[in-house]
């Protein structure tokens, strides 16, 4: 469904007003928000965002394409009427499992398209209110915030000399957040009972696995549009609880992944973090939480490896950061999948898919000391493409003579923008 710029501007203006009001009056509680959620321009914006994210169908089996076939306008008007009359009731999310690199599976909950649109409309309205009060050290799932910003913040503090690190991970964070405590936090800013009821409906909708529906009194299921915002509302208590300790150590948080950097008080910082998380009924993952001297070993965060090492020109230790081994393995696995000899597609499609994957990977890691890693990936990709083309001719080998670099990059248009790493990677 097409929406003109005027519609978008009205939604943005609504968000701006809510943000400014919340920012100027930190203790103000909003009591008239529900009717904003089912405004047709807000629902239209919510649909656009859900449409852009695509995603599979939920338990009702309805896909994006199904809704477009039957009519988006009708679909949104039905949602509007259900919200207006307070007859809307979300369905359970569909439980699926995503394989993890260590062989385990991560549970993912997929709401129906309809529920995703309503969640997105709710998020559009309430997110500016909570954004106004979030702390600056939080970077995950926030507008105008990114993982790259968090990475550069870590580099800054490492260069300041904060060489002691607590690399922490919250155990099953999204599944452990207690509903009542979360609702109490939300109620500190929102007094609209209808909005609170809607949030509670999403929390209590449960998940369906096979024919079984399970419900719980804790957790914001991963996969829901509203879940990252709800998690940030709850985890903001970690950031605020940390403020008295900022003079001793710096905390950088990206959703449920945390890094603490300090110079002298690493164990004291760890125990302080543990006390905060315990009060919030959350646990630090024993297997994933580590205390590291970054002058001696590296640590991984948000796909990067970090370490301090001597810079010979400056004759001092500085921070280096580059794509982690796990990140390199992940992009190689993706390229291997794209260039599989089992695929019966044209080489042009393979190159286009590979380019999209590599371009995104390079753009993310270009801010680091990534030259060496980029060289590794460049070599790997071009040989995988060559091997794919040789396989199509039922010939063995990598075909370096048959397909020189000039042919790959100029004729086929294979991505070649690897010269973006800022410096040579740490060896």
CSV table of C-alpha atoms in Angstrom, one decimal:
chain,number,residue,atom,x,y,z
A,1,UNK,CA,0.0,0.0,0.0
A,2,UNK,CA,1.5,3.3,-1.1
A,3,UNK,CA,1.6,6.2,1.4
A,4,UNK,CA,2.6,9.7,0.5
A,5,UNK,CA,5.3,11.8,2.2
A,6,UNK,CA,2.6,13.8,4.1
A,7,UNK,CA,1.5,10.6,5.8
A,8,UNK,CA,5.0,9.7,6.8
A,9,UNK,CA,5.6,13.3,8.0
A,10,UNK,CA,2.6,13.1,10.2
A,11,UNK,CA,3.8,10.0,11.9
A,12,UNK,CA,7.3,11.4,12.3
A,13,UNK,CA,5.7,14.6,13.8
A,14,UNK,CA,3.8,12.5,16.3
A,15,UNK,CA,6.9,10.7,17.3
A,16,UNK,CA,8.9,14.0,17.6
A,17,UNK,CA,6.2,15.5,19.9
A,18,UNK,CA,6.1,12.4,22.1
A,19,UNK,CA,9.9,12.4,22.4
A,20,UNK,CA,10.1,16.1,23.2
A,21,UNK,CA,7.4,15.9,25.8
A,22,UNK,CA,9.0,12.8,27.5
A,23,UNK,CA,12.5,14.4,27.3
A,24,UNK,CA,11.4,17.7,28.8
A,25,UNK,CA,9.3,16.1,31.6
A,26,UNK,CA,11.1,12.9,32.7
A,27,UNK,CA,8.5,12.0,35.3
A,28,UNK,CA,5.5,12.7,33.1
A,29,UNK,CA,3.1,9.7,32.6
A,30,UNK,CA,1.3,9.5,29.2
A,31,UNK,CA,-2.4,8.6,29.6
A,32,UNK,CA,-3.9,9.1,26.1
A,33,UNK,CA,-1.9,7.0,23.6
A,34,UNK,CA,-4.1,4.1,22.6
A,35,UNK,CA,-6.1,6.0,19.9
A,36,UNK,CA,-2.7,6.9,18.3
A,37,UNK,CA,-1.9,3.2,17.7
A,38,UNK,CA,-4.9,2.6,15.4
A,39,UNK,CA,-4.6,5.8,13.4
A,40,UNK,CA,-4.6,4.8,9.8
A,41,UNK,CA,-1.3,6.6,9.0
A,42,UNK,CA,0.4,4.9,11.9
A,43,UNK,CA,-0.9,1.5,10.8
A,44,UNK,CA,0.2,2.3,7.2
A,45,UNK,CA,3.7,3.1,8.4
A,46,UNK,CA,3.7,-0.1,10.5
A,47,UNK,CA,2.7,-2.1,7.5
A,48,UNK,CA,5.5,-0.6,5.4
A,49,UNK,CA,8.1,-1.5,8.0
A,50,UNK,CA,6.8,-5.1,8.4
A,51,UNK,CA,6.7,-5.4,4.6
A,52,UNK,CA,10.3,-4.2,4.3
A,53,UNK,CA,11.4,-6.8,6.9
A,54,UNK,CA,9.5,-9.5,5.0
A,55,UNK,CA,9.7,-12.7,7.0
A,56,UNK,CA,7.6,-15.8,7.0
A,57,UNK,CA,4.0,-16.5,8.0
A,58,UNK,CA,2.9,-17.1,11.6
A,59,UNK,CA,0.5,-19.8,12.9
A,60,UNK,CA,-2.3,-18.6,10.6
A,61,UNK,CA,-0.2,-19.3,7.5
A,62,UNK,CA,-0.8,-15.9,6.0
A,63,UNK,CA,2.1,-14.4,4.2
A,64,UNK,CA,2.9,-10.9,3.0
A,65,UNK,CA,1.9,-11.9,-0.5
A,66,UNK,CA,-1.4,-13.3,0.7
A,67,UNK,CA,-2.3,-10.0,2.3
A,68,UNK,CA,-1.3,-8.0,-0.8
A,69,UNK,CA,-3.4,-10.2,-2.9
A,70,UNK,CA,-6.6,-9.8,-0.8
A,71,UNK,CA,-5.9,-6.1,-0.3
A,72,UNK,CA,-3.7,-4.2,2.2
A,73,UNK,CA,-6.3,-1.4,2.8
A,74,UNK,CA,-8.9,-3.9,3.8
A,75,UNK,CA,-6.4,-5.7,6.0
A,76,UNK,CA,-5.5,-2.5,7.9
A,77,UNK,CA,-9.0,-1.4,8.3
A,78,UNK,CA,-9.9,-4.7,9.9
A,79,UNK,CA,-7.0,-4.2,12.4
A,80,UNK,CA,-8.1,-0.6,13.0
A,81,UNK,CA,-11.6,-1.7,13.9
A,82,UNK,CA,-10.5,-4.5,16.2
A,83,UNK,CA,-8.2,-2.1,18.1
A,84,UNK,CA,-10.8,0.6,18.2
A,85,UNK,CA,-13.5,-1.8,19.6
A,86,UNK,CA,-10.9,-3.6,21.9
A,87,UNK,CA,-11.7,-6.9,20.3
A,88,UNK,CA,-8.1,-7.5,19.0
A,89,UNK,CA,-6.4,-10.5,20.5
A,90,UNK,CA,-3.0,-11.7,19.3
A,91,UNK,CA,-2.4,-15.3,18.3
A,92,UNK,CA,0.5,-17.4,19.7
A,93,UNK,CA,3.8,-17.0,17.9
A,94,UNK,CA,5.1,-19.9,15.9
A,95,UNK,CA,8.2,-21.5,17.4
A,96,UNK,CA,11.0,-22.3,15.1
A,97,UNK,CA,14.7,-23.1,15.8
A,98,UNK,CA,17.7,-21.5,14.2
A,99,UNK,CA,21.0,-23.5,14.2
A,100,UNK,CA,23.9,-21.9,16.1
A,101,UNK,CA,27.6,-22.3,15.2
A,102,UNK,CA,28.2,-24.5,18.3
A,103,UNK,CA,25.6,-27.0,17.1
A,104,UNK,CA,22.8,-25.9,19.5
A,105,UNK,CA,19.6,-24.3,18.3
A,106,UNK,CA,18.3,-20.8,19.2
A,107,UNK,CA,14.5,-20.6,19.7
A,108,UNK,CA,12.7,-18.0,17.6
A,109,UNK,CA,9.1,-16.9,17.8
A,110,UNK,CA,7.3,-15.7,14.7
A,111,UNK,CA,4.1,-13.8,15.3
A,112,UNK,CA,1.5,-13.6,12.5
A,113,UNK,CA,1.8,-10.7,10.0
A,114,UNK,CA,-1.2,-9.1,11.6
A,115,UNK,CA,0.3,-9.2,15.0
A,116,UNK,CA,3.6,-7.9,13.7
A,117,UNK,CA,1.8,-4.9,12.2
A,118,UNK,CA,0.0,-4.2,15.5
A,119,UNK,CA,3.3,-4.6,17.5
A,120,UNK,CA,5.0,-2.2,15.0
A,121,UNK,CA,2.2,0.4,15.4
A,122,UNK,CA,2.6,0.1,19.2
A,123,UNK,CA,6.4,0.5,18.9
A,124,UNK,CA,6.0,3.6,16.7
A,125,UNK,CA,4.0,5.2,19.4
A,126,UNK,CA,5.7,4.3,22.6
A,127,UNK,CA,9.4,4.0,21.5
A,128,UNK,CA,10.0,7.8,21.5
A,129,UNK,CA,8.8,8.0,25.1
A,130,UNK,CA,11.3,5.5,26.3
A,131,UNK,CA,14.1,6.6,23.9
A,132,UNK,CA,14.1,10.0,25.6
A,133,UNK,CA,15.3,8.4,28.9
A,134,UNK,CA,17.7,5.6,27.7
A,135,UNK,CA,21.4,5.9,28.6
A,136,UNK,CA,24.1,6.7,26.0
A,137,UNK,CA,26.0,3.5,26.7
A,138,UNK,CA,23.2,1.4,25.1
A,139,UNK,CA,23.4,0.8,21.3
A,140,UNK,CA,21.3,-2.3,20.5
A,141,UNK,CA,18.0,-2.0,18.6
A,142,UNK,CA,17.7,1.7,19.0
A,143,UNK,CA,17.0,4.4,16.3
A,144,UNK,CA,20.1,6.2,15.1
A,145,UNK,CA,22.3,3.8,17.1
A,146,UNK,CA,24.5,1.0,15.6
A,147,UNK,CA,26.8,-1.8,16.5
A,148,UNK,CA,29.6,0.2,14.8
A,149,UNK,CA,29.1,3.0,17.2
A,150,UNK,CA,29.5,0.6,20.1
A,151,UNK,CA,32.7,-0.9,18.5
A,152,UNK,CA,34.3,2.6,18.1
A,153,UNK,CA,33.4,3.4,21.7
A,154,UNK,CA,35.3,0.3,22.9
A,155,UNK,CA,38.3,1.3,20.8
A,156,UNK,CA,38.2,4.8,22.4
A,157,UNK,CA,38.3,3.4,25.9
A,158,UNK,CA,41.0,0.9,25.1
A,159,UNK,CA,43.1,3.8,23.8
A,160,UNK,CA,42.4,5.7,27.0
A,161,UNK,CA,44.2,2.9,28.8
A,162,UNK,CA,41.3,0.9,30.1
A,163,UNK,CA,42.9,-2.5,29.4
A,164,UNK,CA,41.0,-4.7,31.8
A,165,UNK,CA,37.8,-6.2,30.3
A,166,UNK,CA,34.7,-8.0,31.5
A,167,UNK,CA,33.2,-9.6,28.4
A,168,UNK,CA,29.7,-10.5,29.7
A,169,UNK,CA,26.7,-12.2,28.3
A,170,UNK,CA,23.3,-12.5,30.0
A,171,UNK,CA,21.9,-16.0,30.1
A,172,UNK,CA,18.7,-16.4,28.1
A,173,UNK,CA,18.0,-12.7,28.7
A,174,UNK,CA,15.0,-12.4,26.4
A,175,UNK,CA,13.4,-15.5,27.9
A,176,UNK,CA,14.1,-14.5,31.5
A,177,UNK,CA,12.6,-11.0,31.8
A,178,UNK,CA,9.8,-11.2,34.4
A,179,UNK,CA,6.5,-9.8,33.0
A,180,UNK,CA,5.3,-8.1,36.1
A,181,UNK,CA,8.5,-6.2,36.8
A,182,UNK,CA,8.6,-5.2,33.1
A,183,UNK,CA,5.0,-3.9,33.2
A,184,UNK,CA,5.8,-2.0,36.4
A,185,UNK,CA,8.7,-0.2,34.6
A,186,UNK,CA,6.5,0.6,31.6
A,187,UNK,CA,3.8,2.0,33.9
A,188,UNK,CA,6.3,4.5,35.2
A,189,UNK,CA,5.9,6.3,31.9
A,190,UNK,CA,2.5,5.1,30.5
A,191,UNK,CA,-0.7,5.5,32.4
A,192,UNK,CA,-3.0,4.5,29.5
A,193,UNK,CA,-4.7,1.3,30.7
A,194,UNK,CA,-5.6,0.2,27.1
A,195,UNK,CA,-2.0,0.4,26.0
A,196,UNK,CA,-0.9,-1.5,29.1
A,197,UNK,CA,-3.5,-4.2,28.3
A,198,UNK,CA,-2.2,-4.4,24.7
A,199,UNK,CA,1.4,-4.9,25.9
A,200,UNK,CA,0.2,-7.5,28.4
A,201,UNK,CA,-1.7,-9.4,25.6
A,202,UNK,CA,1.5,-9.7,23.6
A,203,UNK,CA,3.5,-10.9,26.6
A,204,UNK,CA,0.9,-13.5,27.5
A,205,UNK,CA,0.1,-14.7,23.9
A,206,UNK,CA,2.6,-17.6,24.2
A,207,UNK,CA,4.2,-19.7,21.6
A,208,UNK,CA,2.9,-22.6,19.5
A,209,UNK,CA,5.2,-25.6,18.8
A,210,UNK,CA,3.4,-28.3,16.9
A,211,UNK,CA,-0.1,-28.3,18.3
A,212,UNK,CA,1.1,-27.3,21.8
A,213,UNK,CA,0.7,-23.7,23.1
A,214,UNK,CA,3.0,-22.8,26.0
A,215,UNK,CA,2.7,-19.6,28.1
A,216,UNK,CA,4.9,-18.2,30.8
A,217,UNK,CA,5.1,-15.3,33.3
A,218,UNK,CA,8.4,-14.2,32.0
A,219,UNK,CA,10.2,-13.6,28.7
A,220,UNK,CA,9.8,-11.4,25.6
A,221,UNK,CA,10.1,-14.0,22.8
A,222,UNK,CA,12.8,-13.3,20.3
A,223,UNK,CA,11.3,-12.6,16.9
A,224,UNK,CA,8.6,-10.3,18.0
A,225,UNK,CA,8.7,-6.8,16.7
A,226,UNK,CA,8.2,-5.2,20.1
A,227,UNK,CA,10.5,-7.6,22.0
A,228,UNK,CA,13.8,-5.6,21.5
A,229,UNK,CA,12.2,-2.4,22.8
A,230,UNK,CA,10.7,-4.2,25.8
A,231,UNK,CA,14.1,-5.8,26.5
A,232,UNK,CA,15.8,-2.4,26.3
A,233,UNK,CA,13.2,-0.9,28.7
A,234,UNK,CA,14.1,-3.6,31.3
A,235,UNK,CA,17.8,-3.6,30.6
A,236,UNK,CA,18.0,0.2,31.0
A,237,UNK,CA,18.0,-0.6,34.7
A,238,UNK,CA,21.4,-2.1,34.2
A,239,UNK,CA,22.7,1.1,32.5
A,240,UNK,CA,21.1,3.4,35.2
A,241,UNK,CA,22.4,1.1,38.0
A,242,UNK,CA,25.9,1.4,36.5
A,243,UNK,CA,26.0,5.2,36.6
A,244,UNK,CA,27.5,5.5,40.1
A,245,UNK,CA,30.3,3.1,39.0
A,246,UNK,CA,31.1,5.0,35.8
A,247,UNK,CA,34.1,6.8,37.4
A,248,UNK,CA,35.7,3.4,37.9
A,249,UNK,CA,34.7,1.5,34.8
A,250,UNK,CA,32.8,2.0,31.5
A,251,UNK,CA,29.9,-0.2,30.4
A,252,UNK,CA,29.0,-0.6,26.8
A,253,UNK,CA,25.8,-2.6,26.1
A,254,UNK,CA,24.3,-3.9,22.9
A,255,UNK,CA,21.0,-5.6,23.9
A,256,UNK,CA,22.1,-8.5,26.2
A,257,UNK,CA,25.8,-8.4,25.3
A,258,UNK,CA,27.9,-6.2,27.6
A,259,UNK,CA,31.5,-5.2,27.8
A,260,UNK,CA,33.1,-3.4,30.8
A,261,UNK,CA,36.4,-1.7,30.5
A,262,UNK,CA,38.5,-0.5,33.4
A,263,UNK,CA,42.1,0.0,34.4
A,264,UNK,CA,42.3,-1.3,38.0
A,265,UNK,CA,39.0,-2.5,39.3
A,266,UNK,CA,38.0,-5.4,37.0
A,267,UNK,CA,36.9,-7.8,39.7
A,268,UNK,CA,35.1,-5.1,41.6
A,269,UNK,CA,33.3,-4.1,38.4
A,270,UNK,CA,32.4,-7.7,37.7
A,271,UNK,CA,30.9,-8.1,41.2
A,272,UNK,CA,29.0,-4.8,40.8
A,273,UNK,CA,27.5,-5.9,37.5
A,274,UNK,CA,26.6,-9.3,39.0
A,275,UNK,CA,24.7,-7.5,41.9
A,276,UNK,CA,22.7,-5.4,39.4
A,277,UNK,CA,21.7,-8.4,37.3
A,278,UNK,CA,20.8,-10.4,40.3
A,279,UNK,CA,18.4,-7.7,41.5
A,280,UNK,CA,16.8,-7.7,38.1
A,281,UNK,CA,16.4,-11.5,38.3
A,282,UNK,CA,18.8,-12.1,35.4
A,283,UNK,CA,22.0,-14.2,35.4
A,284,UNK,CA,25.4,-13.8,33.8
A,285,UNK,CA,26.3,-16.7,31.5
A,286,UNK,CA,29.1,-18.6,33.3
A,287,UNK,CA,30.5,-20.0,30.1
A,288,UNK,CA,30.4,-16.8,28.1
A,289,UNK,CA,31.4,-14.2,30.7
A,290,UNK,CA,35.2,-13.7,30.8
A,291,UNK,CA,37.7,-11.4,32.5
A,292,UNK,CA,40.5,-10.4,30.1
A,293,UNK,CA,43.7,-8.4,30.1
A,294,UNK,CA,43.6,-6.9,26.6
A,295,UNK,CA,47.3,-6.4,26.6
A,296,UNK,CA,47.7,-10.1,26.7
A,297,UNK,CA,44.8,-11.6,24.8
A,298,UNK,CA,41.9,-10.6,22.6
A,299,UNK,CA,38.2,-10.6,23.2
A,300,UNK,CA,35.3,-10.7,20.7
A,301,UNK,CA,32.3,-8.4,20.7
A,302,UNK,CA,29.8,-7.7,17.9
A,303,UNK,CA,31.7,-9.7,15.4
A,304,UNK,CA,35.1,-7.9,16.1
A,305,UNK,CA,38.1,-9.1,17.9
A,306,UNK,CA,39.8,-6.5,20.1
A,307,UNK,CA,43.3,-6.3,21.5
A,308,UNK,CA,45.9,-3.7,22.6
A,309,UNK,CA,49.3,-3.9,21.1
A,310,UNK,CA,52.4,-1.8,20.6
A,311,UNK,CA,52.3,0.7,17.8
A,312,UNK,CA,55.9,1.1,16.7
A,313,UNK,CA,55.4,4.5,15.2
A,314,UNK,CA,53.8,5.9,18.3
A,315,UNK,CA,55.8,3.7,20.7
A,316,UNK,CA,52.8,3.0,22.8
A,317,UNK,CA,49.9,0.5,23.1
A,318,UNK,CA,46.9,1.2,21.1
A,319,UNK,CA,43.7,-0.6,20.3
A,320,UNK,CA,43.4,-2.8,17.2
A,321,UNK,CA,40.1,-4.4,16.1
A,322,UNK,CA,39.4,-6.7,13.2
A,323,UNK,CA,36.8,-9.3,12.0
A,324,UNK,CA,36.7,-12.1,14.5
A,325,UNK,CA,37.4,-15.7,13.4
A,326,UNK,CA,33.7,-16.5,13.9
A,327,UNK,CA,32.7,-13.6,11.6
A,328,UNK,CA,35.2,-14.8,9.0
A,329,UNK,CA,33.9,-18.3,9.2
A,330,UNK,CA,30.3,-17.1,8.9
A,331,UNK,CA,30.9,-15.1,5.7
A,332,UNK,CA,32.9,-18.0,4.2
A,333,UNK,CA,30.0,-20.4,5.0
A,334,UNK,CA,27.6,-18.1,3.3
A,335,UNK,CA,29.8,-17.8,0.1
A,336,UNK,CA,30.2,-21.6,0.1
A,337,UNK,CA,26.4,-21.9,0.2
A,338,UNK,CA,26.0,-19.4,-2.7
A,339,UNK,CA,28.6,-21.1,-4.8
A,340,UNK,CA,27.6,-24.7,-4.2
A,341,UNK,CA,28.0,-26.9,-7.2
A,342,UNK,CA,24.6,-28.4,-6.4
A,343,UNK,CA,22.9,-25.2,-7.5
A,344,UNK,CA,21.5,-25.0,-11.1
A,345,UNK,CA,21.6,-21.2,-11.5
A,346,UNK,CA,23.5,-19.0,-13.8
A,347,UNK,CA,26.8,-17.6,-12.8
A,348,UNK,CA,25.4,-14.0,-13.0
A,349,UNK,CA,22.9,-14.8,-10.2
A,350,UNK,CA,25.7,-16.4,-8.1
A,351,UNK,CA,27.8,-13.3,-8.5
A,352,UNK,CA,25.0,-11.0,-7.6
A,353,UNK,CA,24.2,-13.0,-4.4
A,354,UNK,CA,27.9,-13.1,-3.5
A,355,UNK,CA,28.3,-9.4,-4.1
A,356,UNK,CA,25.3,-8.6,-1.8
A,357,UNK,CA,26.8,-10.8,1.0
A,358,UNK,CA,30.3,-9.5,0.7
A,359,UNK,CA,29.3,-5.8,0.3
A,360,UNK,CA,27.4,-5.9,3.6
A,361,UNK,CA,30.2,-7.7,5.4
A,362,UNK,CA,32.8,-5.3,4.2
A,363,UNK,CA,30.7,-2.2,4.9
A,364,UNK,CA,30.3,-3.4,8.5
A,365,UNK,CA,34.0,-4.3,9.1
A,366,UNK,CA,35.5,-1.4,7.1
A,367,UNK,CA,36.0,0.7,10.3
A,368,UNK,CA,38.5,-1.7,11.7
A,369,UNK,CA,42.0,-3.0,11.0
A,370,UNK,CA,40.6,-5.3,8.4
A,371,UNK,CA,43.0,-5.3,5.5
A,372,UNK,CA,44.4,-8.8,6.1
A,373,UNK,CA,41.0,-10.3,6.7
A,374,UNK,CA,39.6,-8.6,3.6
A,375,UNK,CA,42.4,-10.1,1.6
A,376,UNK,CA,41.6,-13.6,2.9
A,377,UNK,CA,37.9,-13.1,1.9
A,378,UNK,CA,38.8,-11.7,-1.5
A,379,UNK,CA,41.0,-14.7,-2.3
A,380,UNK,CA,38.3,-17.1,-1.0
A,381,UNK,CA,35.5,-15.6,-3.0
A,382,UNK,CA,37.2,-15.4,-6.3
A,383,UNK,CA,38.3,-19.0,-6.1
A,384,UNK,CA,34.8,-20.2,-5.1
A,385,UNK,CA,33.4,-18.4,-8.1
A,386,UNK,CA,36.0,-19.9,-10.4
A,387,UNK,CA,35.4,-23.3,-9.0
A,388,UNK,CA,31.7,-22.9,-9.6
A,389,UNK,CA,32.2,-22.0,-13.2
A,390,UNK,CA,34.7,-24.9,-13.7
A,391,UNK,CA,32.1,-27.2,-12.2
A,392,UNK,CA,29.5,-26.0,-14.7
A,393,UNK,CA,31.9,-27.2,-17.4
A,394,UNK,CA,32.4,-30.5,-15.5
A,395,UNK,CA,36.1,-29.7,-15.1
A,396,UNK,CA,38.2,-29.8,-12.0
A,397,UNK,CA,40.4,-27.2,-10.4
A,398,UNK,CA,40.0,-23.5,-9.7
A,399,UNK,CA,40.4,-22.2,-13.3
A,400,UNK,CA,42.9,-19.4,-12.5
A,401,UNK,CA,44.1,-19.3,-16.2
A,402,UNK,CA,40.6,-19.8,-17.7
A,403,UNK,CA,39.1,-17.0,-15.5
A,404,UNK,CA,41.7,-14.4,-14.6
A,405,UNK,CA,41.0,-11.5,-12.2
A,406,UNK,CA,40.3,-9.1,-15.1
A,407,UNK,CA,37.5,-11.4,-16.2
A,408,UNK,CA,36.0,-11.9,-12.7
A,409,UNK,CA,36.0,-8.2,-11.8
A,410,UNK,CA,35.5,-6.4,-15.1
A,411,UNK,CA,33.4,-8.9,-17.1
A,412,UNK,CA,31.4,-10.6,-14.4
A,413,UNK,CA,31.3,-7.6,-12.1
A,414,UNK,CA,32.4,-9.4,-8.9
A,415,UNK,CA,32.7,-7.1,-5.9
A,416,UNK,CA,36.2,-5.6,-5.6
A,417,UNK,CA,35.9,-2.9,-2.9
A,418,UNK,CA,38.0,-4.6,-0.3
A,419,UNK,CA,40.5,-1.7,0.1
A,420,UNK,CA,38.6,-0.1,2.9
A,421,UNK,CA,40.3,-1.6,5.9
A,422,UNK,CA,41.9,1.4,7.8
A,423,UNK,CA,45.2,-0.3,8.6
A,424,UNK,CA,46.9,-3.6,8.4
A,425,UNK,CA,45.3,-6.2,10.7
A,426,UNK,CA,47.1,-7.2,13.8
A,427,UNK,CA,49.2,-10.3,13.0
